[in-house]
Coordinates of C-alpha atoms in Angstrom, one line a residue:
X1 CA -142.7 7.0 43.7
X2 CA -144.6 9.8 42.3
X3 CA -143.7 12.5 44.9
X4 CA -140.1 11.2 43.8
X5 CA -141.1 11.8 40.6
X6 CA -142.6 15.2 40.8
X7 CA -139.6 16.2 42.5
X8 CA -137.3 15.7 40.3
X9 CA -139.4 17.1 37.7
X10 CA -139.5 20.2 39.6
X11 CA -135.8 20.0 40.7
X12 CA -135.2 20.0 36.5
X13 CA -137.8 22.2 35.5
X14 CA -136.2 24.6 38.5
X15 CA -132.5 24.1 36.7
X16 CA -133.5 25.1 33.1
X17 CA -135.7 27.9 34.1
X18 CA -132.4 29.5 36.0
X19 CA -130.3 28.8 33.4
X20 CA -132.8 30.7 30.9
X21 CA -133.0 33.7 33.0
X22 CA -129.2 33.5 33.5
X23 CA -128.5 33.2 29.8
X24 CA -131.4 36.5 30.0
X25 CA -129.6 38.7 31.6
X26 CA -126.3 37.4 30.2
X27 CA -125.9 41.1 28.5
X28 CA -126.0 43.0 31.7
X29 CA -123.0 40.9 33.7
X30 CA -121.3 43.8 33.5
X31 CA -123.4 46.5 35.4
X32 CA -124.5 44.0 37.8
X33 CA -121.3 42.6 39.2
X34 CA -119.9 46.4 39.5
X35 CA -123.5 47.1 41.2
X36 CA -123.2 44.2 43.7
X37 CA -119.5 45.7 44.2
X38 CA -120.0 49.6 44.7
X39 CA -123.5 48.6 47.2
X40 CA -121.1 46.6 48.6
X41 CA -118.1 49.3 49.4
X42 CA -120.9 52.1 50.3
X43 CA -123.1 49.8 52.4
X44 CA -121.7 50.9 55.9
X45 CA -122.5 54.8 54.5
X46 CA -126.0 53.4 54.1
X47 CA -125.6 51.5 57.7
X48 CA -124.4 54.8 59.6
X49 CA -126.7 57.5 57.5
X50 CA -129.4 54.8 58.7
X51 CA -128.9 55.0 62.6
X52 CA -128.8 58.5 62.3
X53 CA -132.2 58.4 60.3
X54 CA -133.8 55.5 60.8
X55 CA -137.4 56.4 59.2
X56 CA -135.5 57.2 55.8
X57 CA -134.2 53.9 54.3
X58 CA -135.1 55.3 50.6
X59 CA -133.6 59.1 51.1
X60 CA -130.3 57.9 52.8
X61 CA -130.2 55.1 49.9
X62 CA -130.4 57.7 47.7
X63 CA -128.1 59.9 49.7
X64 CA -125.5 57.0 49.5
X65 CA -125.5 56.6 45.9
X66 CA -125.1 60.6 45.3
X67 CA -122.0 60.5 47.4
X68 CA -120.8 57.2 44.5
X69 CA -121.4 59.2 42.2
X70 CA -119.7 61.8 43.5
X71 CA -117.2 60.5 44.7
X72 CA -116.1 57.6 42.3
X73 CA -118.8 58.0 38.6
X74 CA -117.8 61.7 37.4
X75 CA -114.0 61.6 38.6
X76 CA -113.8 57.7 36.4
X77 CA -115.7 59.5 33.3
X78 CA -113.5 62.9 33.6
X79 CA -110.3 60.6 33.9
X80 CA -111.5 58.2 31.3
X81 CA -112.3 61.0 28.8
X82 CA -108.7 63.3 29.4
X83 CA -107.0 59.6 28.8
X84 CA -108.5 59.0 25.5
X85 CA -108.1 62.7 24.2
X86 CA -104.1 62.4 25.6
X87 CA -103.8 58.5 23.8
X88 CA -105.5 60.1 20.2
X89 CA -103.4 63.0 20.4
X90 CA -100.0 60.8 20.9
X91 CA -101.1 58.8 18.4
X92 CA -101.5 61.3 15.9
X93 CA -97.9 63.4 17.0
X94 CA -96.2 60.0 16.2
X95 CA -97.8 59.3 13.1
X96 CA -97.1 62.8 12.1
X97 CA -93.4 62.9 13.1
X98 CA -94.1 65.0 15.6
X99 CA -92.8 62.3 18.4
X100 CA -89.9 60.4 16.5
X101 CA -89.5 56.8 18.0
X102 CA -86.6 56.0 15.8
X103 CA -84.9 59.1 17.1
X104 CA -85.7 58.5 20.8
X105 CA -83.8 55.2 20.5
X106 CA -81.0 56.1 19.6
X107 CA -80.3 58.6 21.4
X108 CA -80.9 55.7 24.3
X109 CA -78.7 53.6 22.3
X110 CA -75.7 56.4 22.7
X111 CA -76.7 57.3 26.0
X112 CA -76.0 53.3 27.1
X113 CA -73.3 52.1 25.0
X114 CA -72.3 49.4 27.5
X115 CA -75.8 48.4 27.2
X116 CA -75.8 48.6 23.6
X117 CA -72.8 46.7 23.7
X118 CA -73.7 43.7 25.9
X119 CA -76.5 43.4 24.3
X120 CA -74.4 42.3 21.0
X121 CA -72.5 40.2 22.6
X122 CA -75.1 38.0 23.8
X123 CA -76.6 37.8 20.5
X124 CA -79.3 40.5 20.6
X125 CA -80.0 42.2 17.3
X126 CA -80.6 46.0 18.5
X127 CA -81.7 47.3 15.0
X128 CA -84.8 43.8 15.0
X129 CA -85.5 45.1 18.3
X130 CA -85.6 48.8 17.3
X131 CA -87.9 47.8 14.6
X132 CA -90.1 45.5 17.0
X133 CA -90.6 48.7 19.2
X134 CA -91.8 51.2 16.6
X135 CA -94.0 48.5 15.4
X136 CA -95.5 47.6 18.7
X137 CA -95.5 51.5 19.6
X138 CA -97.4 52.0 16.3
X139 CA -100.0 49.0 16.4
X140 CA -100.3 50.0 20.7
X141 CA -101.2 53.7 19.1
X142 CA -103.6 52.4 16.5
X143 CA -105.3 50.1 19.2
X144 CA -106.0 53.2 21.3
X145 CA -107.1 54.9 18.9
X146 CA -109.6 52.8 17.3
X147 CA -111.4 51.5 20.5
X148 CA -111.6 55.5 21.5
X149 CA -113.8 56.0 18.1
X150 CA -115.8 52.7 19.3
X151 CA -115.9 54.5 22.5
X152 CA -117.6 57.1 21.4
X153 CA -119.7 55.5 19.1
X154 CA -120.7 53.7 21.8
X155 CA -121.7 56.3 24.1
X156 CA -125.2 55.7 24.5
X157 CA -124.8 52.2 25.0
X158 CA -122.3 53.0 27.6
X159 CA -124.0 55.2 29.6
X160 CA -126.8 52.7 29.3
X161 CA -125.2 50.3 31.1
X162 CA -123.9 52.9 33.6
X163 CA -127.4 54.2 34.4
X164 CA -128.5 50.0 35.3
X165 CA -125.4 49.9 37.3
X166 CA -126.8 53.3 39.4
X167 CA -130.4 51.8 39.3
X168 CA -129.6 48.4 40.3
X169 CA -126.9 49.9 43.3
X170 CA -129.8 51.5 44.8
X171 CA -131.9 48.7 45.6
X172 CA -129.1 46.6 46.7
X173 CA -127.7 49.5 49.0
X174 CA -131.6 49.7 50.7
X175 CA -132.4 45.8 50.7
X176 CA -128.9 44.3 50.9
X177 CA -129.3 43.0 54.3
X178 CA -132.9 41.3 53.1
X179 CA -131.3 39.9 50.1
X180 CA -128.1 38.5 51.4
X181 CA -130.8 36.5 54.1
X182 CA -132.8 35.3 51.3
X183 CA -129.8 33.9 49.5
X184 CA -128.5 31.8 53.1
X185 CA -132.0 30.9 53.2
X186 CA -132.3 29.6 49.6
X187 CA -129.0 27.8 48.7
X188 CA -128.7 24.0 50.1
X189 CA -125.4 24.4 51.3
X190 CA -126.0 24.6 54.7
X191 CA -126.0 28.1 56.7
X192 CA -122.6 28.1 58.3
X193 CA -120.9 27.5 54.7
X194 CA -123.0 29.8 53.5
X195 CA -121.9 32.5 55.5
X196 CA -118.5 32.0 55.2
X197 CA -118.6 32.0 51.5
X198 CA -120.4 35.4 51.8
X199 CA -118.1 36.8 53.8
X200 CA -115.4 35.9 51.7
X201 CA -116.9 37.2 49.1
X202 CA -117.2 40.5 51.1
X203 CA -113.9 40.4 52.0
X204 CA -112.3 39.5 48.7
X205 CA -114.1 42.5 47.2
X206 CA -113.5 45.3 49.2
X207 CA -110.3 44.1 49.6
X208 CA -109.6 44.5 46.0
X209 CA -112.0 47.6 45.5
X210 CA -111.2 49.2 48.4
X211 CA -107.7 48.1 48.7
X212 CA -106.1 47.6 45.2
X213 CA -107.9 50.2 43.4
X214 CA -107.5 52.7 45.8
X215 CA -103.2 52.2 45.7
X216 CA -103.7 51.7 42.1
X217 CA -105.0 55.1 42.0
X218 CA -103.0 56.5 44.4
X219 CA -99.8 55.4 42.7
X220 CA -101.3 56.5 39.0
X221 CA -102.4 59.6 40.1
X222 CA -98.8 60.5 41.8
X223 CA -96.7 59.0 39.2
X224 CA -99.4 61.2 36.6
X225 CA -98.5 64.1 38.7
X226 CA -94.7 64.0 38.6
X227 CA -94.8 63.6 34.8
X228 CA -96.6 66.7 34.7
X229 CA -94.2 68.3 37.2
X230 CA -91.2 67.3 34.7
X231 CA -93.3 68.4 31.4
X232 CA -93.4 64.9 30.2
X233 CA -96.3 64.0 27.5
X234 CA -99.5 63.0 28.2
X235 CA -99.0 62.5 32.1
X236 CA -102.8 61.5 32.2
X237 CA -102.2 58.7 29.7
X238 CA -99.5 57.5 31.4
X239 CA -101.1 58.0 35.2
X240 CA -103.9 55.4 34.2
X241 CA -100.9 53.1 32.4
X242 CA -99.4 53.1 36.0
X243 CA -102.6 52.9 37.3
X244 CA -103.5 49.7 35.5
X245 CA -100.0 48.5 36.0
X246 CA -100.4 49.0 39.7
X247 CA -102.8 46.5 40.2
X248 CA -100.7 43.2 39.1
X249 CA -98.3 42.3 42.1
X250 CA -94.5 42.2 41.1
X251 CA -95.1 44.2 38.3
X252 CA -96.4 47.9 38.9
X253 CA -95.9 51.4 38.1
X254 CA -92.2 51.0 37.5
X255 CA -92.8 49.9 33.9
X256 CA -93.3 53.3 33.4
X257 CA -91.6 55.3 35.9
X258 CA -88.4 53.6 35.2
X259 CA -88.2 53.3 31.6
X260 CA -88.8 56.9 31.7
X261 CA -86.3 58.2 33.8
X262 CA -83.6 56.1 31.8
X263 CA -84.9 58.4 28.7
X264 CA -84.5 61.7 30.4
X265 CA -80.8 61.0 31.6
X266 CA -80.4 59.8 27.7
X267 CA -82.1 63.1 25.6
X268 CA -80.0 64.8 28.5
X269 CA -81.8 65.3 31.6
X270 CA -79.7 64.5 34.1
X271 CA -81.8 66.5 37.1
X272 CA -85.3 65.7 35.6
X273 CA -83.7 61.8 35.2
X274 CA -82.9 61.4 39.1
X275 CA -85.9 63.5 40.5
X276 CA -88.3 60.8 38.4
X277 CA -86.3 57.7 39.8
X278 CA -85.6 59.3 43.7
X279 CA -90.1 60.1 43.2
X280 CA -90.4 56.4 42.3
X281 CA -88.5 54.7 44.7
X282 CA -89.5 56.8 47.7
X283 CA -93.2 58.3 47.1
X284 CA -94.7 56.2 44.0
X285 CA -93.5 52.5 45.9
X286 CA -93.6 53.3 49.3
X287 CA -97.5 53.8 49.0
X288 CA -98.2 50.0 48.5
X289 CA -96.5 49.3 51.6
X290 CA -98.1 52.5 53.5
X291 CA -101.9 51.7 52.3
X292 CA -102.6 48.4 51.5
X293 CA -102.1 47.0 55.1
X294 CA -104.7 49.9 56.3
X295 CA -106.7 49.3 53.7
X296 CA -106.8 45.7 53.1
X297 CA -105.4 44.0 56.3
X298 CA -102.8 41.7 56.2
X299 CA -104.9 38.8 56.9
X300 CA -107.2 38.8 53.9
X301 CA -104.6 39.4 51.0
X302 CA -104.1 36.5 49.0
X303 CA -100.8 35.2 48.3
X304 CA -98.9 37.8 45.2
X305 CA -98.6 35.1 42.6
X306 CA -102.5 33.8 43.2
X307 CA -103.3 37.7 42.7
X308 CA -101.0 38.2 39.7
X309 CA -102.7 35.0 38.0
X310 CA -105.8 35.7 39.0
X311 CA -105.8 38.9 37.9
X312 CA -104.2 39.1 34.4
X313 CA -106.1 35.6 33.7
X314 CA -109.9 38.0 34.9
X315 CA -108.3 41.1 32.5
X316 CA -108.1 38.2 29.8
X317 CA -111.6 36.5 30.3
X318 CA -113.6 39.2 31.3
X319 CA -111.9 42.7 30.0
X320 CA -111.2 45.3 32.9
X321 CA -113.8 44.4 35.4
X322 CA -111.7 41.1 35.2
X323 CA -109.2 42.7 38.0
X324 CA -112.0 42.3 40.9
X325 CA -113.5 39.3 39.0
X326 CA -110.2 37.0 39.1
X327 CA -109.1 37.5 42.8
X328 CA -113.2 37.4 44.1
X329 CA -113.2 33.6 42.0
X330 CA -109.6 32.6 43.1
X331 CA -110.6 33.5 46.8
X332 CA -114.3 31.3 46.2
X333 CA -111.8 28.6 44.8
X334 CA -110.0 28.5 48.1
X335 CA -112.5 28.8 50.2
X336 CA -114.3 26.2 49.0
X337 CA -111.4 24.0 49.5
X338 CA -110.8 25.2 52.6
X339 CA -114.5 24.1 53.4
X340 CA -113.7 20.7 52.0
X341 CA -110.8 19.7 53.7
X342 CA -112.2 20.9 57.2
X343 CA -115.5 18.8 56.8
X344 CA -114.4 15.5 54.5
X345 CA -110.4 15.5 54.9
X346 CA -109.7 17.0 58.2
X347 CA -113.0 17.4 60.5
X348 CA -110.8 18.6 63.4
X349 CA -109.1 21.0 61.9
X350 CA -110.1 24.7 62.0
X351 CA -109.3 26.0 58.5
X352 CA -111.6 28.9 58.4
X353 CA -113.2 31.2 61.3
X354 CA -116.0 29.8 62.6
X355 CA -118.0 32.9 63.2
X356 CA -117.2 35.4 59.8
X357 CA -117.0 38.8 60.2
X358 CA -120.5 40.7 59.4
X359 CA -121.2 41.8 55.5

């Protein structure tokens, strides 16, 4: 009765004394999931610099994080920094007059009468939704603009955070393999689950870094460069609008492309018009279905609409990291049930591999 007891005690005591120290480093969610993440994605860097130099683990750990920051740190912050300078300066031109809204639709409105027209008939009020879109251009603009003046008067605590992330991804790039074998060894799940939830987990993330970010990026950065090609504005602000776009299935970089090749052919640009919408449909689109099945793999993507809820319900809970967040906990959530219905539903059915792939 009293080892019972004691047990329990501990058992409780053991509970409140994780929930403290979760609710402790609460604050720092941010910089740790993307430092799990990015030791994750560089890991096999670490792996192969290691067999090369096996007597190094700190010097190749630290070679492995210069080449993240390198290759992924200063290209985010130069982007980041040219896309807040192109959104304040937009904002300002249209507040100015220099960029007349009003102006640009209607010249759409006379480019499309049809449109225009059809749109009457079924009861649309053009002029409300004229009025609608300079609002929503105006309060987007003023959005933009005030969180890049809390940006920057958050620098510090920004690159703060940034400089845990790169402290905490070098420890987990040199001890991952340790720590990942303390965790099977700690959770009372039993091994086997253990490992496959792990492996999800490794799968599900580099899917989504590796995979969606990079097309995201891909597709950004061309769409980014055509806009430039044409002399469109701000062709950096929009590249990381097609960017973001890009990474919601059934929605992408078309929201931008498109809309803006139907306002070249209206202000009369006809040849600028149809290279923009022959660039999307061949080059911008055709990436997704290029890269993602080399990068991701067919068998790991999740079905579209779990991605698109996942994702834009992550964006909504947990700001941007939310795009990695959503799929990793709708892939958990599956998993889990997969688990479930092997063991307590179906024992003789095979839902998951048996022997996962290696983190």
């Amino acid at each position: 009765m009293q080892e019972k007891l004691e047990r329990r005690s501990f058992i409780l005591t053991l509970l409140l004394v994780s929930v403290a120290f979760l609710l402790l480093i609460k604050p720092f969610f941010t910089p740790i999931f993307w430092a799990c993440a990015t030791a994750l994605i560089f890991y096999p860097v670490y792996r192969l610099l290691m067999q090369r130099f096996p007597n190094s683990p700190n010097l190749m750990a630290l070679l492995t994080l210069f080449m993240c920051i390198v290759l992924l740190v200063i290209p985010v912050l130069v982007v980041a920094t040219s896309f807040i300078n192109e959104a304040v300066t937009l904002y300002h031109r249209i507040q100015e007059g220099q960029i007349d809204v009003s102006k640009s639709f209607e010249q759409i409105r006379s480019a499309f009468p049809r449109v225009n027209s059809t749109l009457e008939s079924i009861g649309v009020d053009v002029e409300e939704a004229k009025q609608r879109l300079m609002g929503g251009v105006m309060n987007a603009g003023s959005f933009v603009a005030k969180n890049a003046i809390e940006v920057g008067q958050n620098t510090v605590n920004f690159f703060v955070m940034l400089g845990l992330m790169l402290y905490l991804t070098f420890f987990l790039i040199r001890d991952g393999e340790r720590l990942v074998n303390l965790i099977i060894h700690a959770l009372p799940l039993g091994d086997e689950r253990e490992h496959l939830l792990l492996a999800k987990f490794a799968e599900v993330t580099r899917a989504t870094i590796k995979g969606n970010l990079v097309v995201a990026i891909t597709q950004g950065g061309l769409g980014g460069i055509i806009f430039w090609v044409l002399g469109l504005p701000a062709p950096v602000l929009w590249g990381v609008l097609m960017t973001l776009l890009s990474l919601l299935p059934a929605v992408g970089a078309a929201l931008i492309w498109f809309p803006a090749s139907i306002y070249l052919y209206a202000i009369g640009e006809p040849m600028k018009a149809t290279i923009l919408l022959a660039y999307g449909f061949t080059v911008i689109s055709l990436v997704d279905n290029l890269l993602r099945p080399i990068l991701v793999g067919r068998d790991t993507k999740l079905p579209d609409y779990l991605v698109l809820f996942s994702t834009v319900g992550g964006l909504f809970m947990f700001g941007i990291s939310g795009f990695a967040i959503g799929p990793l906990l709708a892939a958990l959530f599956l998993a889990f049930w997969e688990i479930f219905m092997r063991e307590f539903v179906h024992p003789e059915d095979v839902l998951m591999p048996q022997k996962p792939e290696d983190l």
